XYZ file of C-alpha atoms in Angstrom:
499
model
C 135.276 83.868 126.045
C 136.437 81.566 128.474
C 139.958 79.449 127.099
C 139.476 76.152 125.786
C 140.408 72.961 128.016
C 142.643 70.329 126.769
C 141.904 66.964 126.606
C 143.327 65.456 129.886
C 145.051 61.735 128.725
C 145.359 58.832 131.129
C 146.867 55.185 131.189
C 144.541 53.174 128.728
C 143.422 50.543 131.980
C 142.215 53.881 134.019
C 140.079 55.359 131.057
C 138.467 51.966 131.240
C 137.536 51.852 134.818
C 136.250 55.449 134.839
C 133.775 54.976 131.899
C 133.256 51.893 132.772
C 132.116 52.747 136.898
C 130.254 56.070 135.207
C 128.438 53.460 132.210
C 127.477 51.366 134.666
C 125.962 53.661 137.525
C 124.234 55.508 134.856
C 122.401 52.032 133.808
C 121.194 51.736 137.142
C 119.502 55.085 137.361
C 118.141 55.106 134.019
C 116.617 51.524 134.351
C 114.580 53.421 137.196
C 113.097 55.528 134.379
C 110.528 53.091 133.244
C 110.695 50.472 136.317
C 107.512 52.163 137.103
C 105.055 51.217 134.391
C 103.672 47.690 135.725
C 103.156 48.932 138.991
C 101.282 51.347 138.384
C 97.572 49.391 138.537
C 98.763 47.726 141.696
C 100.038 51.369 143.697
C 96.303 52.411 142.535
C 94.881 49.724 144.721
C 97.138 50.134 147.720
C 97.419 53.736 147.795
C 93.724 53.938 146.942
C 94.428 57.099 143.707
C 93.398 57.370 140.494
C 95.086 56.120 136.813
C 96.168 59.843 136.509
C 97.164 59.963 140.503
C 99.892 57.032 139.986
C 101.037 58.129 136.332
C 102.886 61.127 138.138
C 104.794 58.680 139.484
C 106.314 58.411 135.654
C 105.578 62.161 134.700
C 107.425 63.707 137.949
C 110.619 62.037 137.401
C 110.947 63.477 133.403
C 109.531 66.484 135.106
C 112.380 67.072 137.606
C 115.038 65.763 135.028
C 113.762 68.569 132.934
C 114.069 71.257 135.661
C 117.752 70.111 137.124
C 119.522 69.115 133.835
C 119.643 73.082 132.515
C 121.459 73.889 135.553
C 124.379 71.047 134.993
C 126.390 72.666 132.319
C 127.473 75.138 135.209
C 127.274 72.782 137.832
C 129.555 70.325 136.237
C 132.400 72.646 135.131
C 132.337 74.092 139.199
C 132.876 70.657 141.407
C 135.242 67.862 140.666
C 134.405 64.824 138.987
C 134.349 62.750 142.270
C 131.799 65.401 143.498
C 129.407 65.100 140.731
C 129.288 61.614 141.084
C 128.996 61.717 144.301
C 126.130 64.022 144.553
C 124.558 61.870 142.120
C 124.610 58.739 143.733
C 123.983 59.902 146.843
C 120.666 61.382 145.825
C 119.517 58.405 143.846
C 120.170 56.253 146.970
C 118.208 58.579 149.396
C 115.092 58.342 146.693
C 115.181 54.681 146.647
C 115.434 54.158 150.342
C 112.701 56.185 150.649
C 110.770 55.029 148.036
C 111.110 51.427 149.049
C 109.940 52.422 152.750
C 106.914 54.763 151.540
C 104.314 54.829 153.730
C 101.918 56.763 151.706
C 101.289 57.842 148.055
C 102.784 61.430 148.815
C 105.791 60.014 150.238
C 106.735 57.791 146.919
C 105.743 60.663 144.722
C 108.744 63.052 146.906
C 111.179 59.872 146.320
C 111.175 59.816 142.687
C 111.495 63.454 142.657
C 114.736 62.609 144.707
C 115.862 59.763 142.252
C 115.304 62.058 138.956
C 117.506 64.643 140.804
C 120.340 62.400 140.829
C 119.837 60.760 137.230
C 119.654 63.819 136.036
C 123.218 64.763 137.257
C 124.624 61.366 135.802
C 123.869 61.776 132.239
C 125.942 65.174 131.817
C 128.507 63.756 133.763
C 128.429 60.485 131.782
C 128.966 62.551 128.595
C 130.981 65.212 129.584
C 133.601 62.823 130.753
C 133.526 60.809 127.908
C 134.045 64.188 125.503
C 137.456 65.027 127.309
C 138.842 61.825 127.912
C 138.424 60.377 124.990
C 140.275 61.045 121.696
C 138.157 62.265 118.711
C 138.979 59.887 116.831
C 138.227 56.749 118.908
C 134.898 58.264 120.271
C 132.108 56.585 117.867
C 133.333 53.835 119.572
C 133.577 54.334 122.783
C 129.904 56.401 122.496
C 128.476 53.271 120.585
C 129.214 51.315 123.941
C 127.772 53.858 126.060
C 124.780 53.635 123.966
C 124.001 50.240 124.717
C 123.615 50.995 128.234
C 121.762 54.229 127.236
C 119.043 52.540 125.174
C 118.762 48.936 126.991
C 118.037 50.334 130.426
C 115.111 52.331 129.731
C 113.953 49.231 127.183
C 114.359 46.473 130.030
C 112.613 48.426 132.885
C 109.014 47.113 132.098
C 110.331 43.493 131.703
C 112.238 44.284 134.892
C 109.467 45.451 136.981
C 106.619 42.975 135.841
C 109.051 40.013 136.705
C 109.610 41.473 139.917
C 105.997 41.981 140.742
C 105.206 38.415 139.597
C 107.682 37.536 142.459
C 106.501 39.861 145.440
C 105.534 43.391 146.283
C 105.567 47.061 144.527
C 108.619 47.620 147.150
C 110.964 44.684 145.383
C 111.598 47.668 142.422
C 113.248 49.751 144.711
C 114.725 47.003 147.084
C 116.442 45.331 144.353
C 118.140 48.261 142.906
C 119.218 49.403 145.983
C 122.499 46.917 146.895
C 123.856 47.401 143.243
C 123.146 51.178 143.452
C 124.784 51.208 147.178
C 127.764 48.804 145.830
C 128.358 50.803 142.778
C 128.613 54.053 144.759
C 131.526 52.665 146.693
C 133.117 51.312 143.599
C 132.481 54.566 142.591
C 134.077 56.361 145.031
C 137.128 54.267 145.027
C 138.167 54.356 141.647
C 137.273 57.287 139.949
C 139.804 60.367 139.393
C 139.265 64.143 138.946
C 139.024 65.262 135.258
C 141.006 68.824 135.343
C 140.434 71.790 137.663
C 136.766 72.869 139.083
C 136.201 76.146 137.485
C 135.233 79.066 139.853
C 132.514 80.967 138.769
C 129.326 83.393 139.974
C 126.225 81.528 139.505
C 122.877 84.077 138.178
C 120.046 83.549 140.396
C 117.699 85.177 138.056
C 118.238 82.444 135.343
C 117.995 79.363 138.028
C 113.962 80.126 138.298
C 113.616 80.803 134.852
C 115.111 77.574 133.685
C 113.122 75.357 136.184
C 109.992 77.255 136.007
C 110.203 77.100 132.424
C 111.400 73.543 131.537
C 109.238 72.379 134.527
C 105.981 74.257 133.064
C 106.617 73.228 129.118
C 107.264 69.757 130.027
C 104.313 69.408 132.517
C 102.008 71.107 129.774
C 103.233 69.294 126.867
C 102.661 66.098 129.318
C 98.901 67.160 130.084
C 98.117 67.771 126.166
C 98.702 64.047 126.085
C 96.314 63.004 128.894
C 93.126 64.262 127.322
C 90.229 63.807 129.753
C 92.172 61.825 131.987
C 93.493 63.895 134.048
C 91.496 67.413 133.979
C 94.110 70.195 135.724
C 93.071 73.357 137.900
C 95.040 75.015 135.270
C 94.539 74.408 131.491
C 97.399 72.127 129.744
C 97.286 74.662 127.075
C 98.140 77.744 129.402
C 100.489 75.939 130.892
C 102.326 74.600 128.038
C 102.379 78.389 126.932
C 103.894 80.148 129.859
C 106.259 77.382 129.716
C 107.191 78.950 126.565
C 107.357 82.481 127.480
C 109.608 81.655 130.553
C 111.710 79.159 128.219
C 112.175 82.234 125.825
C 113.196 84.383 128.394
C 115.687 81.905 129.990
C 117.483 81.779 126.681
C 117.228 85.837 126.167
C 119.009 86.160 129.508
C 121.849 83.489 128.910
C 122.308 85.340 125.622
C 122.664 88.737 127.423
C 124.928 87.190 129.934
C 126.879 86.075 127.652
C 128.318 89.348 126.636
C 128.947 90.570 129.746
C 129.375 87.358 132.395
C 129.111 83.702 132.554
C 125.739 82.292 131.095
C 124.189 79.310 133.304
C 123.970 77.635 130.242
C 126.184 78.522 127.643
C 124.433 78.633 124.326
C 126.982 79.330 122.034
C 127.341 75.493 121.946
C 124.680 76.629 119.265
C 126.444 78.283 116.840
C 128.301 75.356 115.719
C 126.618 74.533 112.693
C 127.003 70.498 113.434
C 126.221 70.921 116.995
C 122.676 72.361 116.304
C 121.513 69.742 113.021
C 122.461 66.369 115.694
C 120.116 68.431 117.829
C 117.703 68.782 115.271
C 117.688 65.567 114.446
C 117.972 64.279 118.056
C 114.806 66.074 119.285
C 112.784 64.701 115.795
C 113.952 61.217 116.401
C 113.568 61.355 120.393
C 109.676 62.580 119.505
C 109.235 59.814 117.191
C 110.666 56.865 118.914
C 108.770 58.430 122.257
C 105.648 58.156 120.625
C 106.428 54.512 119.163
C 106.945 53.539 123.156
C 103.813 55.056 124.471
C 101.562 53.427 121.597
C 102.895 50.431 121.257
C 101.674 49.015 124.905
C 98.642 50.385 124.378
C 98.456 48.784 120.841
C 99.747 45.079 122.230
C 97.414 44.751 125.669
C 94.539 46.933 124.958
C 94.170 45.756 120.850
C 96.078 42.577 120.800
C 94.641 41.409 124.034
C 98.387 40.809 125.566
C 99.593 40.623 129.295
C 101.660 43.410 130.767
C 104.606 40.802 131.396
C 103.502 39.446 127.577
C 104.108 43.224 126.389
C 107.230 43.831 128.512
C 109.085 40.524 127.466
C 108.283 41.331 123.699
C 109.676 44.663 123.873
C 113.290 43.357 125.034
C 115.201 42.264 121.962
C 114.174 45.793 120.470
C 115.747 47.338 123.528
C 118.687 44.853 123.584
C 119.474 45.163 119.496
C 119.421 48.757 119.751
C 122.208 48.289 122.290
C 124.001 45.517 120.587
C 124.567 46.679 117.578
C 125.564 50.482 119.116
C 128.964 49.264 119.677
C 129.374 48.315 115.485
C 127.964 51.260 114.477
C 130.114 53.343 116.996
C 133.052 51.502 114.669
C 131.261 52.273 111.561
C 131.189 55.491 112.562
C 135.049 56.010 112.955
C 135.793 54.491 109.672
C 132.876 55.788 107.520
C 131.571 59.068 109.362
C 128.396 60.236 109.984
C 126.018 60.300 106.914
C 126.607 57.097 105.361
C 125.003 55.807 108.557
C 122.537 58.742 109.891
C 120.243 58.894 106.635
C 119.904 54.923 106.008
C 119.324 54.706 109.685
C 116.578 57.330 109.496
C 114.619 55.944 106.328
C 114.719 52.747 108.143
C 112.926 54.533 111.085
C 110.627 55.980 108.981
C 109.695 53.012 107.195
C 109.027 50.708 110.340
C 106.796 53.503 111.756
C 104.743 53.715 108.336
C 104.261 49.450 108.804
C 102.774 50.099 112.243
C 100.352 52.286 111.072
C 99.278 49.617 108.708
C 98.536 47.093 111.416
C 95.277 46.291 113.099
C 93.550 43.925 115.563
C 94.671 40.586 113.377
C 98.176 41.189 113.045
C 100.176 38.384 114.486
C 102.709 39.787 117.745
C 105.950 37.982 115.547
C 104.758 40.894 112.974
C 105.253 43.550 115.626
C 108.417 42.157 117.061
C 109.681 42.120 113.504
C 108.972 45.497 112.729
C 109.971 46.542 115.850
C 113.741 45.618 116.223
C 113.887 46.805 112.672
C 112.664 50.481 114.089
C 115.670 50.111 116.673
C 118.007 48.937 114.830
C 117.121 52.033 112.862
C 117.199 54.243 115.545
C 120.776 52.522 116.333
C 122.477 54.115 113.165
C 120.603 57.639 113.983
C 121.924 58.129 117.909
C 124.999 56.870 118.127
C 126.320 58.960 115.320
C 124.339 62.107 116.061
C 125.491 62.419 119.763
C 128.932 61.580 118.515
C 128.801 64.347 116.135
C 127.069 66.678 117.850
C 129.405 66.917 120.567
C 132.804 66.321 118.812
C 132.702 69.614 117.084
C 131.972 71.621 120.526
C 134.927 72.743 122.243
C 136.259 71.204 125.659
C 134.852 74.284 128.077
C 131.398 73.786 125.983
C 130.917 69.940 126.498
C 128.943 69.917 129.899
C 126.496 72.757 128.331
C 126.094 70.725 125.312
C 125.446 67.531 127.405
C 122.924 69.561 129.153
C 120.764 71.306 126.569
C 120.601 68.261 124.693
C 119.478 66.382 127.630
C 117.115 69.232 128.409
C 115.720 69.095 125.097
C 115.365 65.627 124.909
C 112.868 65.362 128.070
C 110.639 68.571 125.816
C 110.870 66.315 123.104
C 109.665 63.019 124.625
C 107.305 65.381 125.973
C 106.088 66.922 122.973
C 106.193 63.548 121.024
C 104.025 61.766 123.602
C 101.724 64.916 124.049
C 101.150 64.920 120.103
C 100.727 61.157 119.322
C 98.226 60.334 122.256
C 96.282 63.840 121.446
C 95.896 62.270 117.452
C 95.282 58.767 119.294
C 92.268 59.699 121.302
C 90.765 62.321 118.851
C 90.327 60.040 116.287
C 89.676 56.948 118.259
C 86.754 59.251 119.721
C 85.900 60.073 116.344
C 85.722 56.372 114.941
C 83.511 55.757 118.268
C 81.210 58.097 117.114
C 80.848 57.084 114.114
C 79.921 53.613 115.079
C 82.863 51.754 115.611
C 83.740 48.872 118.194
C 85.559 50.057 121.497
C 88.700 47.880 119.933
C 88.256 49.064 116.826
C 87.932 52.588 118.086
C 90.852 52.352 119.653
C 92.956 50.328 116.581
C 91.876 53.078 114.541
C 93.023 55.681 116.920
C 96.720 54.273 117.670
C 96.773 53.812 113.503
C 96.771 57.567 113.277
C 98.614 58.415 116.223
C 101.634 55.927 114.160
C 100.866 57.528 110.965
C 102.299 60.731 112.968
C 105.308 58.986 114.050
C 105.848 58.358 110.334
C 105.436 62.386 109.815
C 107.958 62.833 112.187
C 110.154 59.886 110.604
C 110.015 61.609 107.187
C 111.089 64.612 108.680
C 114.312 63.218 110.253
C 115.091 61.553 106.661
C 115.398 65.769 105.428
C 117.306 67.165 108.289
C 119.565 63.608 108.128
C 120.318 64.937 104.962
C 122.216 67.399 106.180
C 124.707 66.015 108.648
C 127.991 65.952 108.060
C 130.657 64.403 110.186
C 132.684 66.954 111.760
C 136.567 67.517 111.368
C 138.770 65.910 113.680
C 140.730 69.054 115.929
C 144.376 68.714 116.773
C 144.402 67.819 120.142
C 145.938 70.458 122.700
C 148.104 69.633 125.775
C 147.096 67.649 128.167
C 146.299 69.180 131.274
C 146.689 67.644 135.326
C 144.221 64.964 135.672
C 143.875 64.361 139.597
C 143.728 60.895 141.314
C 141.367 59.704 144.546
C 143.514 61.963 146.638
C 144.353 64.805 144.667
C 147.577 63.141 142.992
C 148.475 64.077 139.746
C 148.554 61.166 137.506
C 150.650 60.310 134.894
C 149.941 62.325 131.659
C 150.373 58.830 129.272
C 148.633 59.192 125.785
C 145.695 56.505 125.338
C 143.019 55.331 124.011
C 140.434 53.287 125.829
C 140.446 50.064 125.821
């Protein structure tokens, strides 16, 4: 088994720059996650394509994030830190360029394949730097900050986007991002400093296939389940989400048999560690429940409630931004009072708020469902923040990039899953209550009722596995190994902790 790293220690100002450049950068890719959703009735005008044509435009980029990030736990312990970010940055650029300059449907479809590529590489980076630079201790903290920026982004890119096409064309997404991507990349490259020594290793071809077919098939399957008659494939969602499966299963067969005798691509014996694999647990539960919360409740407020896109965007915002806000306390909470005190109220509370919205119908007032729905992030606030803290802290250093990655990988089958599952309730019954009589509206408010009554499953389910996390022990921290400056430099070895 490979030897443990230590945790590399730098001046307190220097910790703060680095997570700082790598927070920010990663805000600026992820808010590209959902920038797309307003736009997508006016690219089916100009590009002339279908509802399900453009919604690929959403799909492919948690498609490709789901094929690269499985290959990032060995990617990430074999280049410098500089290199990752690098890479990263450099592809997100070249997708938004070229998105902003598409000249057909095709082309714009080929950039956000480009821009998941390098989002993908941020997040493990994001958290595996954060694992060795930051003292166990101090890191429910220091993750509760990072969580802000984690859960607003993806929260503000509707509001983002319909503001921006009130002002001007589809291309002002991608032109607007672009200077503050392009300026943070030379910040970037300025100021950040190698973490340790790039690892050399053999890479196994056989399991690089495996993981993308695989991910890439489940993912696009579990996405198709969801899409019902919308979007009829050549190939059946079903048999898709199935050999997804079987190539899944055999990508984690091989890394198992590697491990015994080489190094894995992704090392799973991240999941032996018994508080490693219950955050994960509990992550992918949560991740399918608050997915499906975030696909129904648009639907819900515009097609039921009779609300703009804008309307819907703007009211989703201070769930986004007090999920954020309050990640910082409970990162402190989470210092002084551990894990469970905060992961099982935090869960109920999900629960709960996902019960109410499957109690509400065409008459409930909007305040209602901006009520309930801070509530369900605040929730959701007490459930992340500890869980990835948790989750991670127990792994050792050489295991913290293949952590990051199969919880991000799992995290894209989850939203998958969760989406596939709520809108696949949602239409059934809505069809149902059409058949039976029932107004289109109605229909449709009795459809999104059950497809909430789900999420509530799911939040119930979250409540029992919350029951059992525990908040790891706190290891004796090892030596501190070189940590190398913008040209190689060693820099001074000075215990901190992040300001």
């Amino acid at each position: 088994m490979q030897a443990p790293l230590a945790t590399p220690t730098l001046p307190p100002a220097r910790v703060t720059a680095v997570l700082r450049i790598l927070v920010l950068s990663t805000f600026v890719v992820l808010l590209n996650e959902t920038i797309m959703v307003n736009a997508i009735p006016r690219l089916m005008r100009e590009f002339e394509v279908t509802a399900a044509a453009a919604g690929w435009l959403s799909t492919a980029f948690m498609l490709t994030m789901a094929v690269v990030i499985p290959v990032t736990g060995w990617f990430l312990q074999r280049v410098t830190t500089r290199t990752a970010y690098g890479l990263a940055m450099a592809l997100f650029l070249a997708g938004t360029t070229l998105a902003a300059a598409a000249p057909a449907f095709p082309v714009l479809l080929i950039a956000r394949v480009i821009q998941a590529s390098g989002t993908a590489v941020m997040m493990p980076l994001l958290m595996t730097t954060l694992m060795t630079l930051v003292p166990p201790h101090d890191r429910g903290r220091v993750m509760g900050n990072i969580t802000l920026v984690i859960s607003v982004a993806p929260a503000l890119g509707p509001a983002v986007s319909g503001v921006l096409l009130q002002l001007g064309t589809w291309r002002l997404l991608f032109l607007a991002v672009l200077p503050i991507a392009g300026a943070m990349a030379i910040v970037g490259h300025r100021r950040l400093v190698n973490i340790g020594e790039p690892q050399a290793g053999p890479i196994d071809w056989v399991s690089v296939p495996l993981a993308a077919a695989g991910f890439g098939a489940l993912v696009y399957g579990l996405s198709g389940l969801g899409a019902g008659d919308e979007a009829p494939a050549v190939v059946p969602a079903e048999a898709t989400t199935a050999v997804g499966a079987l190539l899944v299963a055999l990508f984690v067969w091989r890394q198992l048999a590697l491990q015994r005798s080489s190094t894995p691509l992704l090392d799973l014996r991240a999941l032996t560690f018994r508080h490693f694999s219950v955050a994960l647990a509990l992550m992918c539960l949560s991740f399918m429940a608050l997915m499906g919360a975030f696909i129904l409740l648009p639907i819900y407020l515009q097609e039921v409630c009779g609300l703009s896109s804008l309307q819907t965007g703007l009211l989703l915002i201070p769930g986004g931004l007090t999920m954020g806000l309050l990640g910082p306390q409970v990162g402190k909470l989470y210092d002084r009072l551990g894990a469970p005190r905060l992961v099982v109220p935090g869960a109920a509370l999900t629960a709960l708020c996902l019960g109410l919205f499957a109690l509400m119908g065409e008459e409930t007032a909007p305040w209602l469902v901006l009520a309930v729905h801070v509530a369900l992030s605040a929730g959701m606030a007490f459930v992340f923040t500890p869980v990835f803290t948790s989750g991670l802290s127990v792994l050792p250093p050489h295991l913290y990039p293949h952590g990051s990655a199969i919880l991000g990988s799992l995290q894209q089958v989850a939203a998958a899953a969760g989406t596939a599952l709520v809108i696949s309730v949602m239409s059934g019954r809505a069809a149902t209550a059409a058949a039976d009589g029932a107004a289109p509206t109605d229909a449709l408010a009795t459809g999104i009722q059950w497809g909430f009554g789900i999420g509530a499953v799911l939040g119930g389910l979250t409540v029992l596995v919350a029951l059992l996390v525990r908040t790891p022990p706190v290891p004796e921290p090892p030596a501190a190994p070189e940590v190398q400056g913008e040209e190689g430099t060693s820099l001074d070895k000075t215990a901190t902790t992040p300001g």
